[in-house]
């Protein structure tokens, strides 16, 4: 066979494969969960400590050996079945190009929307896909049209920076007063409830409250439903930032008791980067304006509240594979495992010299994420130096977090591929960094 014949044969094989991929359906649960053994019998707490099962889960992830990554709050690595599905969909989109976009994408995106809605416990007409939680929440905050000059809006120091910016912008856009308050330390459930009660009581003109389900700064899990009920009793609507919670915490959207919620799919659900969704309870759609006067969808269609333009089709089409794997492992088992991993290192580090753990051990008040600071070291330079020491001397990746009232801190976020040996390494490093032991 000549070189020309070989090239021609290879080209035919590639095109045949692409054509097959183009005709294939969206990922099924079997495709997403291939190579993963069934979960062992027992409670979620029992499963969380089953080393053999989680070693099997870990094998689904291809992770760099150069560093132990405890900065998994930025976004979630795709499991290998999900990554392969993303490549398959990318190849299909590149092969079919605009023919696919003009002929099939609408129906396929609707199937994705239905799958996500079912998984989160909503009706399909209550969600719209976005490029992430930030976009979703900006649309909800900016589009909320029940404010008038002289009203007030409230948010806390632990809320996400971009959401704080969006709330601040309402002063110029809607003529409202913007009130920020601090979450107390230590942040116990009751102390947090009391802080929100005081803020609501002190601001009788408040009409909108931003809530964060899981703080990206400290990992504290807010008692969102209780706060939302408290706000509703005073005529205050809530917008909930669930960017970090769905997939890390086991819940359905109705459990939050809020009419407006923004979600990520590329963090704890493990979809490709650049996808999330917003939720608006069906009888509250009129409270959110159409995005920039959108006319592609009817005013009664939630999709008119998002106008992104051309998105990464393959990213959206890969979402069902990520959701399927999430469901096979199970939300309760994931939550229990992530809490177990967090407890494993926190229980050992709490006694270290000068360490302050910002997230309490209180049941229900934490998930995977926990932040710490060293006594007296509350500035940016101090915490960047600790992050650098952990990274450069111990090959452990963490991240500095600002915006906490009592000073900056360092966030530690394990993932499903984290195991006890990784955590032992973290604990050993923290013992050295805190001066609890030499090394």
PDB file of C-alpha atoms in Angstrom, residues 136-257:
ATOM      1  CA  UNK A 136     -27.490  33.066  35.994  1.00  0.00           C
ATOM      2  CA  UNK A 137     -27.336  35.177  39.141  1.00  0.00           C
ATOM      3  CA  UNK A 138     -26.464  38.395  37.327  1.00  0.00           C
ATOM      4  CA  UNK A 139     -29.554  37.890  35.172  1.00  0.00           C
ATOM      5  CA  UNK A 140     -31.723  37.240  38.228  1.00  0.00           C
ATOM      6  CA  UNK A 141     -30.369  40.183  40.234  1.00  0.00           C
ATOM      7  CA  UNK A 142     -30.255  42.642  37.343  1.00  0.00           C
ATOM      8  CA  UNK A 143     -33.588  41.514  35.979  1.00  0.00           C
ATOM      9  CA  UNK A 144     -35.511  41.589  39.274  1.00  0.00           C
ATOM     10  CA  UNK A 145     -38.147  44.250  38.638  1.00  0.00           C
ATOM     11  CA  UNK A 146     -40.015  44.493  41.938  1.00  0.00           C
ATOM     12  CA  UNK A 147     -37.806  47.264  43.340  1.00  0.00           C
ATOM     13  CA  UNK A 148     -38.631  50.957  43.509  1.00  0.00           C
ATOM     14  CA  UNK A 149     -36.564  53.958  44.628  1.00  0.00           C
ATOM     15  CA  UNK A 150     -36.166  54.019  48.390  1.00  0.00           C
ATOM     16  CA  UNK A 151     -36.352  50.236  48.817  1.00  0.00           C
ATOM     17  CA  UNK A 152     -33.367  48.383  50.251  1.00  0.00           C
ATOM     18  CA  UNK A 153     -31.507  45.240  49.209  1.00  0.00           C
ATOM     19  CA  UNK A 154     -29.340  43.141  51.533  1.00  0.00           C
ATOM     20  CA  UNK A 155     -26.328  40.866  51.239  1.00  0.00           C
ATOM     21  CA  UNK A 156     -23.577  39.471  53.474  1.00  0.00           C
ATOM     22  CA  UNK A 157     -19.791  39.467  53.454  1.00  0.00           C
ATOM     23  CA  UNK A 158     -19.632  35.747  52.601  1.00  0.00           C
ATOM     24  CA  UNK A 159     -21.566  36.205  49.353  1.00  0.00           C
ATOM     25  CA  UNK A 160     -19.630  35.831  46.109  1.00  0.00           C
ATOM     26  CA  UNK A 161     -17.801  38.927  44.830  1.00  0.00           C
ATOM     27  CA  UNK A 162     -19.558  39.086  41.445  1.00  0.00           C
ATOM     28  CA  UNK A 163     -22.933  38.826  43.155  1.00  0.00           C
ATOM     29  CA  UNK A 164     -21.997  41.615  45.548  1.00  0.00           C
ATOM     30  CA  UNK A 165     -21.124  43.755  42.525  1.00  0.00           C
ATOM     31  CA  UNK A 166     -24.491  42.969  40.962  1.00  0.00           C
ATOM     32  CA  UNK A 167     -26.311  43.909  44.169  1.00  0.00           C
ATOM     33  CA  UNK A 168     -24.284  47.129  44.443  1.00  0.00           C
ATOM     34  CA  UNK A 169     -25.268  48.046  40.883  1.00  0.00           C
ATOM     35  CA  UNK A 170     -28.925  48.161  41.921  1.00  0.00           C
ATOM     36  CA  UNK A 171     -28.315  51.495  43.645  1.00  0.00           C
ATOM     37  CA  UNK A 172     -27.771  53.219  40.307  1.00  0.00           C
ATOM     38  CA  UNK A 173     -30.107  51.025  38.284  1.00  0.00           C
ATOM     39  CA  UNK A 174     -33.090  50.883  40.637  1.00  0.00           C
ATOM     40  CA  UNK A 175     -32.488  53.739  43.085  1.00  0.00           C
ATOM     41  CA  UNK A 176     -32.365  51.454  46.116  1.00  0.00           C
ATOM     42  CA  UNK A 177     -30.233  51.458  49.244  1.00  0.00           C
ATOM     43  CA  UNK A 178     -27.686  48.617  49.341  1.00  0.00           C
ATOM     44  CA  UNK A 179     -26.911  47.187  52.781  1.00  0.00           C
ATOM     45  CA  UNK A 180     -24.037  44.803  53.493  1.00  0.00           C
ATOM     46  CA  UNK A 181     -23.604  43.016  56.813  1.00  0.00           C
ATOM     47  CA  UNK A 182     -21.119  40.548  58.276  1.00  0.00           C
ATOM     48  CA  UNK A 183     -21.566  36.894  59.152  1.00  0.00           C
ATOM     49  CA  UNK A 184     -20.280  36.291  62.705  1.00  0.00           C
ATOM     50  CA  UNK A 185     -17.324  34.120  63.634  1.00  0.00           C
ATOM     51  CA  UNK A 186     -17.540  31.401  64.674  1.00  0.00           C
ATOM     52  CA  UNK A 187     -20.344  30.938  62.165  1.00  0.00           C
ATOM     53  CA  UNK A 188     -22.742  28.598  63.927  1.00  0.00           C
ATOM     54  CA  UNK A 189     -26.183  27.928  62.496  1.00  0.00           C
ATOM     55  CA  UNK A 190     -27.933  29.893  65.224  1.00  0.00           C
ATOM     56  CA  UNK A 191     -25.482  32.789  65.057  1.00  0.00           C
ATOM     57  CA  UNK A 192     -26.079  33.048  61.313  1.00  0.00           C
ATOM     58  CA  UNK A 193     -29.857  32.940  61.710  1.00  0.00           C
ATOM     59  CA  UNK A 194     -29.588  35.679  64.323  1.00  0.00           C
ATOM     60  CA  UNK A 195     -27.408  37.812  62.028  1.00  0.00           C
ATOM     61  CA  UNK A 196     -29.966  37.627  59.202  1.00  0.00           C
ATOM     62  CA  UNK A 197     -32.822  38.326  61.625  1.00  0.00           C
ATOM     63  CA  UNK A 198     -31.029  41.461  62.848  1.00  0.00           C
ATOM     64  CA  UNK A 199     -30.348  42.638  59.288  1.00  0.00           C
ATOM     65  CA  UNK A 200     -33.971  42.156  58.290  1.00  0.00           C
ATOM     66  CA  UNK A 201     -35.240  43.873  61.436  1.00  0.00           C
ATOM     67  CA  UNK A 202     -32.869  46.812  60.973  1.00  0.00           C
ATOM     68  CA  UNK A 203     -33.983  47.383  57.362  1.00  0.00           C
ATOM     69  CA  UNK A 204     -37.771  47.538  57.197  1.00  0.00           C
ATOM     70  CA  UNK A 205     -37.618  48.799  53.592  1.00  0.00           C
ATOM     71  CA  UNK A 206     -35.735  45.709  52.419  1.00  0.00           C
ATOM     72  CA  UNK A 207     -37.358  43.972  49.457  1.00  0.00           C
ATOM     73  CA  UNK A 208     -34.571  41.700  48.156  1.00  0.00           C
ATOM     74  CA  UNK A 209     -32.041  39.494  49.959  1.00  0.00           C
ATOM     75  CA  UNK A 210     -29.135  37.644  48.374  1.00  0.00           C
ATOM     76  CA  UNK A 211     -28.365  34.271  49.983  1.00  0.00           C
ATOM     77  CA  UNK A 212     -25.458  31.926  49.347  1.00  0.00           C
ATOM     78  CA  UNK A 213     -26.157  28.265  50.000  1.00  0.00           C
ATOM     79  CA  UNK A 214     -22.501  27.208  50.381  1.00  0.00           C
ATOM     80  CA  UNK A 215     -19.952  29.975  50.891  1.00  0.00           C
ATOM     81  CA  UNK A 216     -17.048  29.898  48.461  1.00  0.00           C
ATOM     82  CA  UNK A 217     -14.994  31.706  51.108  1.00  0.00           C
ATOM     83  CA  UNK A 218     -15.378  29.403  54.113  1.00  0.00           C
ATOM     84  CA  UNK A 219     -17.559  26.480  53.026  1.00  0.00           C
ATOM     85  CA  UNK A 220     -20.271  27.314  55.558  1.00  0.00           C
ATOM     86  CA  UNK A 221     -23.643  25.847  54.543  1.00  0.00           C
ATOM     87  CA  UNK A 222     -26.268  28.497  55.164  1.00  0.00           C
ATOM     88  CA  UNK A 223     -29.675  27.525  56.596  1.00  0.00           C
ATOM     89  CA  UNK A 224     -31.193  28.966  53.433  1.00  0.00           C
ATOM     90  CA  UNK A 225     -34.744  27.657  53.825  1.00  0.00           C
ATOM     91  CA  UNK A 226     -35.107  29.102  57.316  1.00  0.00           C
ATOM     92  CA  UNK A 227     -33.724  32.483  56.233  1.00  0.00           C
ATOM     93  CA  UNK A 228     -35.932  32.516  53.125  1.00  0.00           C
ATOM     94  CA  UNK A 229     -39.006  31.884  55.270  1.00  0.00           C
ATOM     95  CA  UNK A 230     -37.921  34.649  57.640  1.00  0.00           C
ATOM     96  CA  UNK A 231     -37.529  37.038  54.693  1.00  0.00           C
ATOM     97  CA  UNK A 232     -40.790  36.053  53.038  1.00  0.00           C
ATOM     98  CA  UNK A 233     -42.692  36.788  56.244  1.00  0.00           C
ATOM     99  CA  UNK A 234     -41.479  40.398  55.916  1.00  0.00           C
ATOM    100  CA  UNK A 235     -42.293  40.693  52.208  1.00  0.00           C
ATOM    101  CA  UNK A 236     -38.671  40.165  51.079  1.00  0.00           C
ATOM    102  CA  UNK A 237     -37.789  38.046  48.044  1.00  0.00           C
ATOM    103  CA  UNK A 238     -34.618  35.958  48.055  1.00  0.00           C
ATOM    104  CA  UNK A 239     -32.194  35.096  45.277  1.00  0.00           C
ATOM    105  CA  UNK A 240     -30.076  32.067  46.153  1.00  0.00           C
ATOM    106  CA  UNK A 241     -26.553  31.447  44.924  1.00  0.00           C
ATOM    107  CA  UNK A 242     -26.309  27.656  44.642  1.00  0.00           C
ATOM    108  CA  UNK A 243     -23.095  27.712  42.600  1.00  0.00           C
ATOM    109  CA  UNK A 244     -21.262  25.496  45.065  1.00  0.00           C
ATOM    110  CA  UNK A 245     -24.034  23.432  46.536  1.00  0.00           C
ATOM    111  CA  UNK A 246     -25.758  21.186  44.012  1.00  0.00           C
ATOM    112  CA  UNK A 247     -23.578  18.094  43.696  1.00  0.00           C
ATOM    113  CA  UNK A 248     -21.745  18.830  46.947  1.00  0.00           C
ATOM    114  CA  UNK A 249     -24.892  18.887  49.113  1.00  0.00           C
ATOM    115  CA  UNK A 250     -27.858  16.538  48.697  1.00  0.00           C
ATOM    116  CA  UNK A 251     -30.967  18.626  48.009  1.00  0.00           C
ATOM    117  CA  UNK A 252     -33.648  19.533  45.485  1.00  0.00           C
ATOM    118  CA  UNK A 253     -34.420  23.098  44.491  1.00  0.00           C
ATOM    119  CA  UNK A 254     -37.710  23.214  46.426  1.00  0.00           C
ATOM    120  CA  UNK A 255     -35.769  22.500  49.626  1.00  0.00           C
ATOM    121  CA  UNK A 256     -34.292  26.009  49.388  1.00  0.00           C
ATOM    122  CA  UNK A 257     -37.744  27.650  49.560  1.00  0.00           C
TER     123      UNK A 257
END
